[in-house]
Amino acid sequence: MDVAFIGLGQMGSGMADNLVATGHKVTVWNRDWTKAEPFAERGAIVAADLAVAARTGTVMTMLADDAALEAVSFGDGGLLAAGPGLLHVSCSTVSVDLTARLAAAHAAAGQRFVSAQVLGRPDVAAAGKLSVIAAGAEDDLDIVQPLFDSIGATTHRVGERPMMAAAAKLAFNAGIPAIMQMMTEQFRIVAAHGIAADQMAALLLEVNYGNRLIGSYGPMIAEKRFEPAGFPMRLGRKDVGLALAAAADAELPLTELIAERMDVIIAAGGVERDWSAIGQSK
Ligand code: NAP
């Protein structure tokens, strides 16, 4: 299909390349023109300005942050000035507030707006294997599904309001530093006893640590199903205490916070509840 791609940074350049490679007629635009220019040789049309890009009718944006997306959408000659009928597919990771404002502004301009958040780093974008989390009117999502198929391996539709995809993406990203911090602390615990961090990293991968935990605890937490306990808070708290002791003098701020949370839950009567009730104080 005819599509314009705005924002040729680390993520956007790979996404635009995959749109071209899968046969779409792609027009590109980037604030720094030197990043757009090479796309002429890679099979895309380079637009002189946003207004030209918007004439394609469907525009995907992949910009740094709220300020960048606001500039491209609300700024002079921006997408909202392009006239009725435009379909804006917003892929940048931005606030729920801006996503809501854009949904309203595009509707007021007789335009359509969907949010298509992506999971995966620049190498995954270059390989066309992103996971797309999309939200918006079902008809609009159907129209742009071929674009999602070009940039991603999977698409997950999470709802009819674009804000829902923004919220899902932010929830994903909120968890990533927590997991990175957790791994750092795990490496510190084993390092105190002579096990190298990369050996522990390989072990986590080998036992499929992340997926196993999400598979067994995800549904329990989502359904608040903490009884009967497969592993009670009482025993979980014992192990967290033992891990803190095993770390010798290493810094384990996340593990300490978790121990405190468990104590709150135990004090509130949750001692025999499954330890997946970590986030529930009542
Ligand atoms: P990036 O390499 O820094 O690219 C940012 C893009 O935004 C560039 O095209 C830049 O244009 C443009 N931009 C910035 N300010 C602008 C403005 N005021 N007006 C117009 N254009 C502007 O970032 P990225 O890694 O591709 O990330 C893009 C988005 O995807 C972000 O929201 C990020 O959070 C999200 N994301 C990133 C990853 C990742 O692993 N990197 C993964 C998933 C999602 P110039 O070239 O002119 O500066």
PDB file of C-alpha atoms in Angstrom, residues 68-182:
ATOM      1  CA  ALA A  68       8.798  15.095  18.628  1.00  0.00           C
ATOM      2  CA  LEU A  69       5.388  13.557  17.937  1.00  0.00           C
ATOM      3  CA  GLU A  70       3.671  16.811  18.939  1.00  0.00           C
ATOM      4  CA  ALA A  71       5.900  18.800  16.567  1.00  0.00           C
ATOM      5  CA  VAL A  72       5.175  16.478  13.643  1.00  0.00           C
ATOM      6  CA  SER A  73       1.438  16.292  14.372  1.00  0.00           C
ATOM      7  CA  PHE A  74       0.417  19.724  15.689  1.00  0.00           C
ATOM      8  CA  GLY A  75       3.245  21.847  14.232  1.00  0.00           C
ATOM      9  CA  ASP A  76       3.026  24.122  11.192  1.00  0.00           C
ATOM     10  CA  GLY A  77       2.440  21.975   8.114  1.00  0.00           C
ATOM     11  CA  GLY A  78       2.097  18.950  10.403  1.00  0.00           C
ATOM     12  CA  LEU A  79      -0.140  15.904   9.992  1.00  0.00           C
ATOM     13  CA  LEU A  80      -3.244  17.543  11.456  1.00  0.00           C
ATOM     14  CA  ALA A  81      -3.066  20.214   8.773  1.00  0.00           C
ATOM     15  CA  ALA A  82      -3.098  17.585   6.019  1.00  0.00           C
ATOM     16  CA  GLY A  83      -6.865  17.580   5.588  1.00  0.00           C
ATOM     17  CA  PRO A  84      -9.530  14.934   6.121  1.00  0.00           C
ATOM     18  CA  GLY A  85      -9.043  11.266   5.401  1.00  0.00           C
ATOM     19  CA  LEU A  86      -5.475  10.866   6.667  1.00  0.00           C
ATOM     20  CA  LEU A  87      -4.766   7.725   8.698  1.00  0.00           C
ATOM     21  CA  HIS A  88      -1.982   8.229  11.251  1.00  0.00           C
ATOM     22  CA  VAL A  89      -0.315   5.092  12.671  1.00  0.00           C
ATOM     23  CA  SER A  90       1.689   6.157  15.702  1.00  0.00           C
ATOM     24  CA  CYS A  91       4.513   3.785  16.696  1.00  0.00           C
ATOM     25  CA  SER A  92       6.586   6.018  19.016  1.00  0.00           C
ATOM     26  CA  THR A  93       6.588   5.242  22.721  1.00  0.00           C
ATOM     27  CA  VAL A  94       4.740   8.271  24.103  1.00  0.00           C
ATOM     28  CA  SER A  95       2.410   9.212  26.941  1.00  0.00           C
ATOM     29  CA  VAL A  96      -1.164   8.017  27.271  1.00  0.00           C
ATOM     30  CA  ASP A  97      -2.163  11.715  27.527  1.00  0.00           C
ATOM     31  CA  LEU A  98      -0.657  12.673  24.177  1.00  0.00           C
ATOM     32  CA  THR A  99      -2.149   9.551  22.595  1.00  0.00           C
ATOM     33  CA  ALA A 100      -5.591  10.606  23.857  1.00  0.00           C
ATOM     34  CA  ARG A 101      -5.086  14.184  22.620  1.00  0.00           C
ATOM     35  CA  LEU A 102      -4.010  12.954  19.212  1.00  0.00           C
ATOM     36  CA  ALA A 103      -6.989  10.612  18.945  1.00  0.00           C
ATOM     37  CA  ALA A 104      -9.333  13.551  19.651  1.00  0.00           C
ATOM     38  CA  ALA A 105      -7.499  16.015  17.381  1.00  0.00           C
ATOM     39  CA  HIS A 106      -7.358  13.628  14.422  1.00  0.00           C
ATOM     40  CA  ALA A 107     -11.065  12.828  14.842  1.00  0.00           C
ATOM     41  CA  ALA A 108     -11.880  16.566  14.947  1.00  0.00           C
ATOM     42  CA  ALA A 109      -9.894  17.020  11.705  1.00  0.00           C
ATOM     43  CA  GLY A 110     -11.824  14.213  10.000  1.00  0.00           C
ATOM     44  CA  GLN A 111      -8.768  11.989  10.178  1.00  0.00           C
ATOM     45  CA  ARG A 112      -8.133   8.577  11.727  1.00  0.00           C
ATOM     46  CA  PHE A 113      -5.583   7.571  14.315  1.00  0.00           C
ATOM     47  CA  VAL A 114      -4.297   4.253  15.634  1.00  0.00           C
ATOM     48  CA  SER A 115      -1.487   3.404  18.009  1.00  0.00           C
ATOM     49  CA  ALA A 116       0.845   0.591  16.994  1.00  0.00           C
ATOM     50  CA  GLN A 117       3.465   0.124  19.651  1.00  0.00           C
ATOM     51  CA  VAL A 118       6.419  -2.101  18.977  1.00  0.00           C
ATOM     52  CA  LEU A 119       8.465  -4.429  21.138  1.00  0.00           C
ATOM     53  CA  GLY A 120      12.016  -5.222  20.080  1.00  0.00           C
ATOM     54  CA  ARG A 121      15.326  -3.439  19.696  1.00  0.00           C
ATOM     55  CA  PRO A 122      16.811  -1.969  16.482  1.00  0.00           C
ATOM     56  CA  ASP A 123      18.200  -5.351  15.328  1.00  0.00           C
ATOM     57  CA  VAL A 124      14.716  -6.877  15.665  1.00  0.00           C
ATOM     58  CA  ALA A 125      13.247  -3.916  13.740  1.00  0.00           C
ATOM     59  CA  ALA A 126      15.844  -4.436  10.977  1.00  0.00           C
ATOM     60  CA  ALA A 127      14.870  -8.116  10.795  1.00  0.00           C
ATOM     61  CA  GLY A 128      11.147  -7.248  10.498  1.00  0.00           C
ATOM     62  CA  LYS A 129      10.382  -9.307  13.604  1.00  0.00           C
ATOM     63  CA  LEU A 130       8.902  -6.737  15.978  1.00  0.00           C
ATOM     64  CA  SER A 131       5.899  -7.570  18.135  1.00  0.00           C
ATOM     65  CA  VAL A 132       3.195  -5.036  17.371  1.00  0.00           C
ATOM     66  CA  ILE A 133       0.685  -4.009  20.048  1.00  0.00           C
ATOM     67  CA  ALA A 134      -2.107  -2.193  18.270  1.00  0.00           C
ATOM     68  CA  ALA A 135      -5.211  -0.325  19.361  1.00  0.00           C
ATOM     69  CA  GLY A 136      -7.778   1.682  17.462  1.00  0.00           C
ATOM     70  CA  ALA A 137     -10.945   1.227  15.445  1.00  0.00           C
ATOM     71  CA  GLU A 138     -11.094  -2.321  14.123  1.00  0.00           C
ATOM     72  CA  ASP A 139     -11.687  -1.107  10.518  1.00  0.00           C
ATOM     73  CA  ASP A 140      -8.602   1.110  10.638  1.00  0.00           C
ATOM     74  CA  LEU A 141      -6.484  -1.684  12.088  1.00  0.00           C
ATOM     75  CA  ASP A 142      -7.669  -3.992   9.282  1.00  0.00           C
ATOM     76  CA  ILE A 143      -6.519  -1.413   6.700  1.00  0.00           C
ATOM     77  CA  VAL A 144      -2.994  -1.158   8.154  1.00  0.00           C
ATOM     78  CA  GLN A 145      -2.553  -4.815   9.102  1.00  0.00           C
ATOM     79  CA  PRO A 146      -0.384  -5.386   5.965  1.00  0.00           C
ATOM     80  CA  LEU A 147       2.004  -2.728   7.329  1.00  0.00           C
ATOM     81  CA  PHE A 148       2.140  -4.515  10.688  1.00  0.00           C
ATOM     82  CA  ASP A 149       2.850  -7.787   8.860  1.00  0.00           C
ATOM     83  CA  SER A 150       5.799  -6.097   7.123  1.00  0.00           C
ATOM     84  CA  ILE A 151       7.459  -4.740  10.263  1.00  0.00           C
ATOM     85  CA  GLY A 152       6.518  -7.443  12.747  1.00  0.00           C
ATOM     86  CA  ALA A 153       6.323 -11.139  13.449  1.00  0.00           C
ATOM     87  CA  THR A 154       3.117 -10.836  15.475  1.00  0.00           C
ATOM     88  CA  THR A 155       0.336  -8.306  16.047  1.00  0.00           C
ATOM     89  CA  HIS A 156      -1.685  -8.152  19.260  1.00  0.00           C
ATOM     90  CA  ARG A 157      -4.800  -6.000  19.156  1.00  0.00           C
ATOM     91  CA  VAL A 158      -5.531  -4.790  22.662  1.00  0.00           C
ATOM     92  CA  GLY A 159      -8.599  -2.605  22.165  1.00  0.00           C
ATOM     93  CA  GLU A 160     -10.562   0.035  20.291  1.00  0.00           C
ATOM     94  CA  ARG A 161      -8.976   3.090  21.948  1.00  0.00           C
ATOM     95  CA  PRO A 162      -5.412   4.012  20.850  1.00  0.00           C
ATOM     96  CA  MET A 163      -4.536   4.846  24.476  1.00  0.00           C
ATOM     97  CA  MET A 164      -4.808   1.154  25.303  1.00  0.00           C
ATOM     98  CA  ALA A 165      -1.756   0.308  23.177  1.00  0.00           C
ATOM     99  CA  ALA A 166       0.194   3.197  24.719  1.00  0.00           C
ATOM    100  CA  ALA A 167      -0.637   1.933  28.216  1.00  0.00           C
ATOM    101  CA  ALA A 168       0.322  -1.647  27.323  1.00  0.00           C
ATOM    102  CA  LYS A 169       3.665  -0.520  25.917  1.00  0.00           C
ATOM    103  CA  LEU A 170       4.435   1.615  28.979  1.00  0.00           C
ATOM    104  CA  ALA A 171       3.558  -1.334  31.235  1.00  0.00           C
ATOM    105  CA  PHE A 172       5.969  -3.502  29.247  1.00  0.00           C
ATOM    106  CA  ASN A 173       8.742  -0.956  29.576  1.00  0.00           C
ATOM    107  CA  ALA A 174       8.129  -0.374  33.281  1.00  0.00           C
ATOM    108  CA  GLY A 175       8.910  -4.050  33.868  1.00  0.00           C
ATOM    109  CA  ILE A 176      12.136  -4.196  31.899  1.00  0.00           C
ATOM    110  CA  PRO A 177      14.355  -2.159  34.263  1.00  0.00           C
ATOM    111  CA  ALA A 178      12.863  -4.100  37.192  1.00  0.00           C
ATOM    112  CA  ILE A 179      13.958  -7.354  35.558  1.00  0.00           C
ATOM    113  CA  MET A 180      17.367  -5.897  34.711  1.00  0.00           C
ATOM    114  CA  GLN A 181      17.803  -4.792  38.329  1.00  0.00           C
ATOM    115  CA  MET A 182      16.687  -8.223  39.521  1.00  0.00           C
TER     116      MET A 182
END
